[in-house]
Coordinates of C-alpha atoms in Angstrom, one line a residue:
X1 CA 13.1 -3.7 11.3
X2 CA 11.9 -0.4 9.5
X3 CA 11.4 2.4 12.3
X4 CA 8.4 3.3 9.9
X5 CA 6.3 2.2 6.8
X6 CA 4.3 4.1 4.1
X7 CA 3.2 3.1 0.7
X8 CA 6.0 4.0 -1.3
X9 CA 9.0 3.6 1.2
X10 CA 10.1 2.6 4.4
X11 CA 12.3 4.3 7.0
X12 CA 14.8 2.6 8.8
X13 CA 17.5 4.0 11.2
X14 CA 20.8 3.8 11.4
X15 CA 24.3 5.9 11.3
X16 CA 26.4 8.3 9.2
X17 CA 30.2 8.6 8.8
X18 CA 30.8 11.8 7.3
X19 CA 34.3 12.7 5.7
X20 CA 35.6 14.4 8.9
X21 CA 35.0 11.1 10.8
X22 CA 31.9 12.4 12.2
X23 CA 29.0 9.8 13.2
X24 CA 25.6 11.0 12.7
X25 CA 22.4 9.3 14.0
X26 CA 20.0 9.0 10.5
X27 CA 17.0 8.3 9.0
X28 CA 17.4 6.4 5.8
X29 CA 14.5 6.1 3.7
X30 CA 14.4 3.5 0.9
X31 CA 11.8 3.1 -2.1
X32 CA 9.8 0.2 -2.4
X33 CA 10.7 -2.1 -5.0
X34 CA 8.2 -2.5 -7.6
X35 CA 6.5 0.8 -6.5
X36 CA 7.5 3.0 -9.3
X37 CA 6.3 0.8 -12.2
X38 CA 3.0 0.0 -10.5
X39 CA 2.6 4.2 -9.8
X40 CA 3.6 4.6 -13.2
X41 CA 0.7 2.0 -14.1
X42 CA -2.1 4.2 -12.1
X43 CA -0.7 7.5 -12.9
X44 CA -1.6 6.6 -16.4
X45 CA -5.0 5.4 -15.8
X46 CA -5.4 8.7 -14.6
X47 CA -4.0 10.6 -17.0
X48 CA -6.9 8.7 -19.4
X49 CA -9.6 9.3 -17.2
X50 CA -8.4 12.9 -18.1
X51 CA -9.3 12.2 -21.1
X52 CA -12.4 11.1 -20.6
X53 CA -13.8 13.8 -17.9
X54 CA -13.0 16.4 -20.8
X55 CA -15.2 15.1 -22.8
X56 CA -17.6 13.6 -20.3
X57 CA -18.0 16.3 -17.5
X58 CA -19.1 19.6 -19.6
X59 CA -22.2 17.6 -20.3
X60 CA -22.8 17.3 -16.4
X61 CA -21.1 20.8 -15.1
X62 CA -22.6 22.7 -17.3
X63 CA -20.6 26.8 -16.9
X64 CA -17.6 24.6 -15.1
X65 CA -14.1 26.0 -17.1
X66 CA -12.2 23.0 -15.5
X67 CA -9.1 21.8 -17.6
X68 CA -9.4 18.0 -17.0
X69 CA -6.2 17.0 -18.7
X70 CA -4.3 20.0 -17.0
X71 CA -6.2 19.4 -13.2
X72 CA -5.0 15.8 -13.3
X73 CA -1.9 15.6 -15.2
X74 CA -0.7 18.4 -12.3
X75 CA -2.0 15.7 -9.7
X76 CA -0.2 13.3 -11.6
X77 CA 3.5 15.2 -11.9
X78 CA 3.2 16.6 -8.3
X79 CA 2.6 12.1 -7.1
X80 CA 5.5 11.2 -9.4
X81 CA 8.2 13.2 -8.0
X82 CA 7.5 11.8 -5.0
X83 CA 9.4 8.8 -6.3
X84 CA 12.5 10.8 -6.7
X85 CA 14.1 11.1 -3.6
X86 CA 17.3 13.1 -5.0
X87 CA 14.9 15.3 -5.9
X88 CA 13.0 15.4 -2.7
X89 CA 16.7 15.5 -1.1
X90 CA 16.5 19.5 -2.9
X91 CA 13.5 20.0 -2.2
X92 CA 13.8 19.2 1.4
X93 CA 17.1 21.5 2.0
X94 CA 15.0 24.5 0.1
X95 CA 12.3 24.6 3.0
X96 CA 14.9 24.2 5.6
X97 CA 16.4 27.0 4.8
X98 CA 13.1 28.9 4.0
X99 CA 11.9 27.2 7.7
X100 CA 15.0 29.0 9.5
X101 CA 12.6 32.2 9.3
X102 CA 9.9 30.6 11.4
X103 CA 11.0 30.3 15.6
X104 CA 10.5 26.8 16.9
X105 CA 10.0 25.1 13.3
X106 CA 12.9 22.6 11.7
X107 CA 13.5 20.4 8.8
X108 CA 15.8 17.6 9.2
X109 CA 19.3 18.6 7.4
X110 CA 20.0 16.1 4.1
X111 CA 23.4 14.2 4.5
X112 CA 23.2 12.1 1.1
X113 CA 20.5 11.2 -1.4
X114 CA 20.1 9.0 -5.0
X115 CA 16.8 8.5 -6.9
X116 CA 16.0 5.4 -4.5
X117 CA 18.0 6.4 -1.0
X118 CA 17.4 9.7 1.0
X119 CA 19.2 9.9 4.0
X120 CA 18.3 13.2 6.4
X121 CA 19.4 13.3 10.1
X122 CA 17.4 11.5 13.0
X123 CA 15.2 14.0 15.0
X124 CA 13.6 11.9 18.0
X125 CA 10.3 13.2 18.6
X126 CA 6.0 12.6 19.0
X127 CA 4.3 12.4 16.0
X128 CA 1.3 15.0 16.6
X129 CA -1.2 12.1 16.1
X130 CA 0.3 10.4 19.1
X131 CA -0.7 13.4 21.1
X132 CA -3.6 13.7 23.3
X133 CA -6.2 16.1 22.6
X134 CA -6.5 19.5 23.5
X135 CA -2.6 18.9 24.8
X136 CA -0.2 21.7 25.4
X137 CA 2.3 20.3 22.8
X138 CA -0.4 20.1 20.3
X139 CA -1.4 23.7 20.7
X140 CA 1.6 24.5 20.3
X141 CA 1.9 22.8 17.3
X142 CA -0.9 24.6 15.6
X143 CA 0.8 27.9 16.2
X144 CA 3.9 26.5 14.7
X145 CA 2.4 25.0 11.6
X146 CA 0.1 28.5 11.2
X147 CA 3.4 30.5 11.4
X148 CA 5.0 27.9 8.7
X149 CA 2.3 27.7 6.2
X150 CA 2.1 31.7 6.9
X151 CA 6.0 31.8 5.7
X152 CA 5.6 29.3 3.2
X153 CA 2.8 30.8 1.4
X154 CA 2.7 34.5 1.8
X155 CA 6.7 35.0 1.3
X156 CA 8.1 31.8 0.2
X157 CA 5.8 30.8 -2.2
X158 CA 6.7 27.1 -1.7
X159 CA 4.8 24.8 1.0
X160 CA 4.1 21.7 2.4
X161 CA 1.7 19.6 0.7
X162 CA 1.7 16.3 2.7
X163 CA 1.1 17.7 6.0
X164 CA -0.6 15.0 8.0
X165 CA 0.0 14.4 12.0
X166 CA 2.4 11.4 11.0
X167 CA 4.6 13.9 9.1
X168 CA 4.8 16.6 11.9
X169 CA 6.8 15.6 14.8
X170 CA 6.6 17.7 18.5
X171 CA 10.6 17.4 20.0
X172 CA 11.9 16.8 22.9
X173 CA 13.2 20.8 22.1
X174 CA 9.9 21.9 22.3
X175 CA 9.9 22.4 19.0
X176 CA 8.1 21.2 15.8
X177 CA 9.9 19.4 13.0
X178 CA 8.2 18.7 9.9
X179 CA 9.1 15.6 7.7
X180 CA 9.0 13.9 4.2
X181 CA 8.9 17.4 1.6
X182 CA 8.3 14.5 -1.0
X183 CA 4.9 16.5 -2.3
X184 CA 6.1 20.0 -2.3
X185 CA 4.4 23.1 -4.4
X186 CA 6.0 26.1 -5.5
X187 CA 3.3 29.0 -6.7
X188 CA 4.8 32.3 -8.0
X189 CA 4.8 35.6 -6.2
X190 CA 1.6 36.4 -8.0
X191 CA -0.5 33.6 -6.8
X192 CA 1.1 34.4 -3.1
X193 CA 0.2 38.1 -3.2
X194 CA -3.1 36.8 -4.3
X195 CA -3.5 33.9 -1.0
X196 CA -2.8 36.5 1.7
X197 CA -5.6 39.0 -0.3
X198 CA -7.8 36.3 -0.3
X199 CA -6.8 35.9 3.4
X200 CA -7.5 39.0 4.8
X201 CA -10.6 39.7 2.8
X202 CA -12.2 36.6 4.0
X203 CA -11.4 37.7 7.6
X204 CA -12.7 41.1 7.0
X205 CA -15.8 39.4 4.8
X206 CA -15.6 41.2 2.0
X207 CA -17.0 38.7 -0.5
X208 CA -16.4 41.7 -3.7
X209 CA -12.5 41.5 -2.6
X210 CA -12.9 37.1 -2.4
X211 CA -13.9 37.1 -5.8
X212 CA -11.5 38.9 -7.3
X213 CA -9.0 37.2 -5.2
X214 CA -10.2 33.6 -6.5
X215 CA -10.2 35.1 -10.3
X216 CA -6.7 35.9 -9.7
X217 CA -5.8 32.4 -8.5
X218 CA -7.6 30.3 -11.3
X219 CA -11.0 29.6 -10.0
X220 CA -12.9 31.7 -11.8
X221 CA -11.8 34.3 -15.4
X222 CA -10.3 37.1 -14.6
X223 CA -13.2 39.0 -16.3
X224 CA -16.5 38.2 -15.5
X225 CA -19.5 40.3 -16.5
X226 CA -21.4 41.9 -13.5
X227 CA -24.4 39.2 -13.1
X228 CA -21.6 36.6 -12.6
X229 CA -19.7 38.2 -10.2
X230 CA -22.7 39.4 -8.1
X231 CA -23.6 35.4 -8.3
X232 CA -20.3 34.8 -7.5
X233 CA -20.1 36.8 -4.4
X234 CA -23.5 35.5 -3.3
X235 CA -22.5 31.9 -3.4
X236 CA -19.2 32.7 -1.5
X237 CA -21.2 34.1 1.0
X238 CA -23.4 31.9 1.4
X239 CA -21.0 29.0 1.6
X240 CA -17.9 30.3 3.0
X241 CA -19.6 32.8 5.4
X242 CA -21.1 30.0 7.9
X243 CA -17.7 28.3 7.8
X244 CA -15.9 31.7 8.6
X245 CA -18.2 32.7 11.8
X246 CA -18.8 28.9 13.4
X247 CA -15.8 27.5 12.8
X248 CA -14.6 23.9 10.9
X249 CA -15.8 20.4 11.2
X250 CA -19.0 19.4 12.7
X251 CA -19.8 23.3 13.6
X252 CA -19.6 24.6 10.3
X253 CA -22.1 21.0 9.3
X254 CA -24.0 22.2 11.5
X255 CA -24.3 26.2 10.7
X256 CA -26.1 25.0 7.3
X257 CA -29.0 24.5 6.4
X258 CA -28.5 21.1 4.1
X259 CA -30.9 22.4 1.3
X260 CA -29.5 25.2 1.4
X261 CA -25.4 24.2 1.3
X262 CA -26.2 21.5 -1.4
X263 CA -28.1 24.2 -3.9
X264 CA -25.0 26.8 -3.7
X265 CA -22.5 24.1 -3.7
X266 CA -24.6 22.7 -7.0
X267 CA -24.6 26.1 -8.2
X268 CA -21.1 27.1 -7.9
X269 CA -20.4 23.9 -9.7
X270 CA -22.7 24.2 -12.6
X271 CA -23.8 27.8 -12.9
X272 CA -20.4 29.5 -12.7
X273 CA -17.1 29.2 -14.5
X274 CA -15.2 27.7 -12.3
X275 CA -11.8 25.7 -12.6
X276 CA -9.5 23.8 -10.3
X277 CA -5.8 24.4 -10.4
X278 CA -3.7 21.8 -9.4
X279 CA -1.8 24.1 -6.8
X280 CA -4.3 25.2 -5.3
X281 CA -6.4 21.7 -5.1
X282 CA -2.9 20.2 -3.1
X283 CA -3.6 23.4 -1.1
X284 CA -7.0 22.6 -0.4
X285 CA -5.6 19.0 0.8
X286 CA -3.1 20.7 2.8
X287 CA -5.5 22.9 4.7
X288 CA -7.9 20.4 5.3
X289 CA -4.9 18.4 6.8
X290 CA -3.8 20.8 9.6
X291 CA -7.2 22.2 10.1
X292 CA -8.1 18.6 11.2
X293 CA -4.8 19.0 13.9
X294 CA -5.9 22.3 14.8
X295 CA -9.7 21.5 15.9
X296 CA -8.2 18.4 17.5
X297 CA -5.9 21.3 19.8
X298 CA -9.1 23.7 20.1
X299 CA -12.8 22.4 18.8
X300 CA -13.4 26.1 18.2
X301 CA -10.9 26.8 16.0
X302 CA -11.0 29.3 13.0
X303 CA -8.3 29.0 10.1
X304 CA -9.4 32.4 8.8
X305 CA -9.3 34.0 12.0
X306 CA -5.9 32.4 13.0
X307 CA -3.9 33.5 10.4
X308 CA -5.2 37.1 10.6
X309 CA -2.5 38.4 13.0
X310 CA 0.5 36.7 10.7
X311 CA -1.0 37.8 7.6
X312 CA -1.4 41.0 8.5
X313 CA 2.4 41.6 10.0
X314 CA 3.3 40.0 7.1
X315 CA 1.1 42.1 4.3
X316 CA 3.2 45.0 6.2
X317 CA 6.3 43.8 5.5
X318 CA 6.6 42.4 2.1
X319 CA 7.3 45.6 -0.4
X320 CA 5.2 44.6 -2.4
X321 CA 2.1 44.6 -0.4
X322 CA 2.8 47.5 2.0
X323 CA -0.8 48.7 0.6
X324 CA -3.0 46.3 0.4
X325 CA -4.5 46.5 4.2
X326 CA -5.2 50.2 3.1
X327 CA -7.0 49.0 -0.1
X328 CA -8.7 46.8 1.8
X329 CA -10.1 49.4 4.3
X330 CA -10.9 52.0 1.7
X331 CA -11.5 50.5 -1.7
X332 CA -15.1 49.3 -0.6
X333 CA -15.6 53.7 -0.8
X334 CA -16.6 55.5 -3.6
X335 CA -13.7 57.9 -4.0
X336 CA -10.7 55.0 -2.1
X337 CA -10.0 57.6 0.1
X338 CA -12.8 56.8 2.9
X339 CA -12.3 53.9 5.6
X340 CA -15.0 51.2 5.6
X341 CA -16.0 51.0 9.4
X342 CA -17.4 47.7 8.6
X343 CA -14.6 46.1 7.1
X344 CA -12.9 47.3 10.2
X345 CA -15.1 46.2 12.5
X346 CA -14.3 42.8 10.8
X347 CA -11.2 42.3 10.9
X348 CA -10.8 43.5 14.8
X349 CA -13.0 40.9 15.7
X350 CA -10.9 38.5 14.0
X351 CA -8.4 39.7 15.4
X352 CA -9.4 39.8 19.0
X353 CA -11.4 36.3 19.0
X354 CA -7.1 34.7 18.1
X355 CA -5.4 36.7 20.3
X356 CA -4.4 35.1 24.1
X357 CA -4.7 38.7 25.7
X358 CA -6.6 40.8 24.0
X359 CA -10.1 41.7 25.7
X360 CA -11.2 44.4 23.4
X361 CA -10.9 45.1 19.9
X362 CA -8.7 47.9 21.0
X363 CA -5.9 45.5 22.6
X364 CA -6.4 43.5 19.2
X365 CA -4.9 46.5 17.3
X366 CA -2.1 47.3 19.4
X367 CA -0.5 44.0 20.6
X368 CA 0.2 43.1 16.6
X369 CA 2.5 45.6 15.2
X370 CA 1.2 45.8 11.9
X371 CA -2.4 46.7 12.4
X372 CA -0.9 48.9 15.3
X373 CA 1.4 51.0 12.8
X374 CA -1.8 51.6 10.3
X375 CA -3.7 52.7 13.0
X376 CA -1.2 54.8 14.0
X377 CA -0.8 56.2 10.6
X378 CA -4.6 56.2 10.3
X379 CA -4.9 58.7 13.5
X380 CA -2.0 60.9 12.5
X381 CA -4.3 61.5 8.6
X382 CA -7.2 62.0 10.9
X383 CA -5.7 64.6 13.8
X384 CA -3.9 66.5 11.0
X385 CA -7.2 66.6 8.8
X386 CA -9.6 67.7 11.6
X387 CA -7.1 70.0 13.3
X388 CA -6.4 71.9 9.8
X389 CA -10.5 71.8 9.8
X390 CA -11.1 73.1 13.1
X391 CA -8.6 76.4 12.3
X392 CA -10.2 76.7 8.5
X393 CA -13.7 76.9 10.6
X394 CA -12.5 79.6 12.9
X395 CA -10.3 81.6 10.4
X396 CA -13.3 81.2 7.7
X397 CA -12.9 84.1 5.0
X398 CA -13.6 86.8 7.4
X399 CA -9.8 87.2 8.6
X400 CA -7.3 89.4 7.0
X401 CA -5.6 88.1 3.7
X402 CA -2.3 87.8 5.1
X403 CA -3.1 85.9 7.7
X404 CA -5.1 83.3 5.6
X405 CA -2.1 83.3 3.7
X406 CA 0.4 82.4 6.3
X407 CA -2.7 79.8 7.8
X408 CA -2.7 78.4 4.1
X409 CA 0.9 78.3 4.0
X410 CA 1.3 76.1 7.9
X411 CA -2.3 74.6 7.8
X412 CA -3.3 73.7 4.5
X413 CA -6.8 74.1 3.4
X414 CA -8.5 70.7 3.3
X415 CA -8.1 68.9 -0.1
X416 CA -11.9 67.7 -1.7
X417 CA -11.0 64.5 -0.8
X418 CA -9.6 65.3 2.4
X419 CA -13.3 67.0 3.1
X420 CA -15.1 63.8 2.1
X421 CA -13.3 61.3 4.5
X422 CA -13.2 63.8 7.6
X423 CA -17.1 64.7 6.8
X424 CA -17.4 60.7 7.1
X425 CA -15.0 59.9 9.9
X426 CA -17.5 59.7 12.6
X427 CA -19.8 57.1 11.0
X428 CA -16.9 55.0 10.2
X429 CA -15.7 54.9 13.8
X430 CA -19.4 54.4 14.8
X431 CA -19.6 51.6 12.6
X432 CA -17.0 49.8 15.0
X433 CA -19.0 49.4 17.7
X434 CA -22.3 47.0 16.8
X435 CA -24.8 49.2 18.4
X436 CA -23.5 52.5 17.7
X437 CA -25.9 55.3 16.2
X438 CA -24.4 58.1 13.7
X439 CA -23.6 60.6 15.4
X440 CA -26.7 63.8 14.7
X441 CA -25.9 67.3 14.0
X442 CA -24.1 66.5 10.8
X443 CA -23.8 70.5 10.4
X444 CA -21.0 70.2 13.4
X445 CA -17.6 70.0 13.3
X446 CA -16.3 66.8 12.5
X447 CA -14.0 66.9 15.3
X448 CA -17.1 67.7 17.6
X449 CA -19.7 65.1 16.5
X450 CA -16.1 62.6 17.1
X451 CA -16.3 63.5 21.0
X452 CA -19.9 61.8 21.0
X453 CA -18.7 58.7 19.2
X454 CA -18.4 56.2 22.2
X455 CA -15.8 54.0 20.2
X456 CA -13.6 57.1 19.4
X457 CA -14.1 58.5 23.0
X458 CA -13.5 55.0 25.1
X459 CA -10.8 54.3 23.1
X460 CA -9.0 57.5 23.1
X461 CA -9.1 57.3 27.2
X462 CA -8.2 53.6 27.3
X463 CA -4.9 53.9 25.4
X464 CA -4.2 57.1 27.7
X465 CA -5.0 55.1 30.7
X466 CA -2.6 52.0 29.6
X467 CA 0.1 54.6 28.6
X468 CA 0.4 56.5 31.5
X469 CA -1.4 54.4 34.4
X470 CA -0.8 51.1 33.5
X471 CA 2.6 51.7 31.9
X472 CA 1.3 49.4 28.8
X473 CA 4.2 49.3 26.0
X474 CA 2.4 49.0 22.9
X475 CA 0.0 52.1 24.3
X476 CA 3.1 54.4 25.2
X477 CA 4.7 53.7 21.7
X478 CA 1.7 54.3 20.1
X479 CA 1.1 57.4 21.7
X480 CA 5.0 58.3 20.4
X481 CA 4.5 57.7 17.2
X482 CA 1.3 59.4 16.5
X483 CA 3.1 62.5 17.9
X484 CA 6.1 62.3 15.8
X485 CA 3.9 61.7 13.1
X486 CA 2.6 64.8 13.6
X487 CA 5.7 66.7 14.8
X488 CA 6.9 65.5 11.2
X489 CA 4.3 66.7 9.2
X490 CA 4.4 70.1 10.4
X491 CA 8.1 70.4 10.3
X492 CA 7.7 69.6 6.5
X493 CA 5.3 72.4 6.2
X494 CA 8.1 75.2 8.4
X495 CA 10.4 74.1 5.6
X496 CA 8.2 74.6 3.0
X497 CA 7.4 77.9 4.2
X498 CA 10.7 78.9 4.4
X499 CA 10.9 79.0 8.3
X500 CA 12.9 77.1 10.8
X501 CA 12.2 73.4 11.5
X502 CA 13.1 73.8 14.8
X503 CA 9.8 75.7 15.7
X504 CA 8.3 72.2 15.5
X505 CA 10.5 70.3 18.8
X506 CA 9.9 67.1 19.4
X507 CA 7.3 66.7 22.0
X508 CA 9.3 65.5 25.2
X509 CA 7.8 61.8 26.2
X510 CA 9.0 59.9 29.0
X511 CA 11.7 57.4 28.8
X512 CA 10.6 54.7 27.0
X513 CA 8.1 55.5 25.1
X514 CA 9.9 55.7 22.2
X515 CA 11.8 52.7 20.6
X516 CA 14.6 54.7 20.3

């Protein structure tokens, strides 16, 4: 008896001698006979209607830039090799071994395969849609499979496309093994460079950045004149943007108005250029798949939102990409050099409505270490900046030359640029907190009209008070790290100068508060 059926195989269990004697509990899965010559039968059907559709649809679509013959002929190669199993037996060991960097997340190891015969070892385990709703294990799952697809997409560039509960098994290890890599994708690095900036634009809502982020993945040309893209952005908003802030299934249904989600949804389908690329249409499936598990775990569950965290860590980490938070945050502004408070604002709320312990927007930023080391960059730019302000302010031109030499020398005048984002700093850092006015008095010191900003004041006392009172990690190494930063910067200058280094010491800390 088969210990499982599908359409194109069953599964039946048994054992494995290997050549050291070894006996090996398996899973042995075996192609249908007859199935490849009837796939082969429908595939080309398909392949026709191809045909057809190219010469068919432009009449309907009108502005649509989809390549029939190339949308379904990918659909078509990515079905076939699912009738290889040798081949899935490779494919299968490659996200194994790309799974070994995800904790809690296994692949069952391949022992023996041929084009009809796969044989991978038995991993006893609930299939996740066996598992109750709103269950512990399938929570748990969710985090697992966000982590994967996280790996798989943004580093890997090689996921999952078959992802459904009956694929994804929750073990008696507490951990979550995923099955059947017969419909794998591999995109290249550019395409996954391009996924995580769609990613963290559509958490920080910045439907200019989405665009250009769907241009580079095949939706739409890579040039588009500036009425299309402005009509792009406005139909992103309008259709992803009600998704984004209510959430999937029946909440994001019922977040649109139905004359409203059918005119963009016509619109983006006949009034701009868009294609479908195979890749990313099995993507799409994929998504779909696992956002279905994930609203079964939590009904107000937010894909975007989710992955915000991992992306970010993981924007952080790839050398490649070390920037692209920053360009983010400042290439909304004129000059690239001035934070977008509401871009920020975004993306800590994102980040605070995923996290499991984070009650402010504050917390949000310093339980994840990437969005914790840019801020921490961030505040060593902005202490140097208005501290080198605050002495150019009191030196002014009215001191002796030698002394504004030496000042110039240790405490740089302020660069134009410089000028620009420290003039701005305190509407950005309004602009994080909903209600916030601009601080008056813009003839003030920057660093003074700072003090009145409640975000910039609250928060400055709140990471003191979780450093020091609450003896709060990620607050203490914070707190270390901006002051190094600093302590660093200014040793750079002695040197420069031609003075000691050691003028600068290291500002003594208590133990801990460095990693180090």
């Amino acid at each position: 008896t088969a210990a499982a059926c599908a359409s194109v195989a069953q599964v039946h269990r048994g054992t494995w001698q290997g050549r050291d004697g070894e006996v090996t509990e398996v899973a042995c899965k075996v192609l249908r006979p007859g199935v490849r010559d009837a796939v082969a039968l429908d595939l080309c059907v398909l392949l026709r209607a191809g045909e057809a559709l190219e010469t068919w649809a432009p009449r309907v679509l009108g502005q649509s830039n989809v390549d029939w013959r190339l949308l379904l002929g990918g659909l078509a190669s990515a079905l076939w090799s699912e009738l290889d199993f040798e081949g899935e037996g490779e494919r299968q060991e490659k996200f194994r071994r790309n799974m070994h960097a995800v904790e809690h997340v296994t692949v069952p190891r391949v022992l023996g395969a041929t084009r009809d015969v796969l044989v991978s070892e038995w991993v006893d385990g609930r299939a996740l849609n066996e598992l109750s709703d709103r269950s512990w294990q399938l929570k748990k799952s969710v985090d697992c499979i966000r982590n994967a697809y996280c790996q798989a997409l943004y580093v890997d560039g090689y996921f999952h496309a078959d992802c459904h509960g009956g694929n994804l098994l929750w073990t008696a290890k507490d951990e979550l093994c995923v099955l059947d890599c017969g419909l794998m994708v591999e995109i290249g690095r550019e395409d996954s460079l391009a996924l995580l900036s769609l990613s963290l634009a559509l958490a920080a809502r910045d439907w200019a950045r989405v665009v250009s982020a769907a241009a580079s993945l095949g939706f739409l040309p890579e040039t588009l004149d500036a009425a299309t893209r402005s009509e792009a952005e406005r139909v992103a908003r309008s259709i992803i943007g009600p998704y984004l802030d209510s959430g999937g299934g029946a909440k994001a249904i019922n977040a649109y108005q139905a004359s409203t989600l059918f005119g963009d949804v016509a619109q983006a389908s006949t009034g701009l250029p868009t294609s479908l690329p195979p890749s990313m249409v099995l993507l799409g499936r994929a998504v779909l798949q696992l956002e279905g598990l994930a609203l079964r775990a939590d009904p107000d569950f937010k894909i975007v939102d989710d992955i915000l965290p991992v992306a970010a860590r993981l924007a952080q980490q790839r050398s490649d990409t070390s920037s692209l938070l920053r360009e983010l945050l400042y290439g909304v502004a004129g000059d690239g050099n001035s934070i977008d408070g509401s871009k920020l604002r975004s993306l800590l709320k994102s980040a605070q409505q995923t996290s499991t312990s984070a009650t402010s927007s504050l917390d949000a930023v310093l339980e994840d270490e990437a969005t914790r080391t840019l801020a921490c960059d961030e505040a060593v730019d902005a202490l140097d900046s208005l501290g080198r302000d605050l002495v150019w302010r009191a030196i002014g031109e009215r001191g002796p030359p030698f002394l504004r030499a030496k000042a110039e020398a240790l405490v740089p005048r302020l660069s134009k640029d410089e000028s620009a984002v420290v003039a701005r700093l305190p509407e950005a850092l309004a602009a994080l907190d909903d209600d916030a006015a601009t601080p008056e008095d813009a003839d003030a010191a920057p660093l003074a009209r700072i003090t009145r900003v409640p975000a910039a004041r609250d928060g400055a006392a709140a990471v003191f008070q979780a450093a020091i009172v609450d003896n709060d990690a990620a607050s203490q190494e914070s707190l270390a790290q901006v002051a190094d930063g600093l302590t660093e910067r200014l040793r750079g200058r002695l040197t420069d100068a031609g003075l000691p280094a050691f003028l600068a010491p290291r500002l003594p800390l208590p133990r801990g508060w460095r990693k180090d």
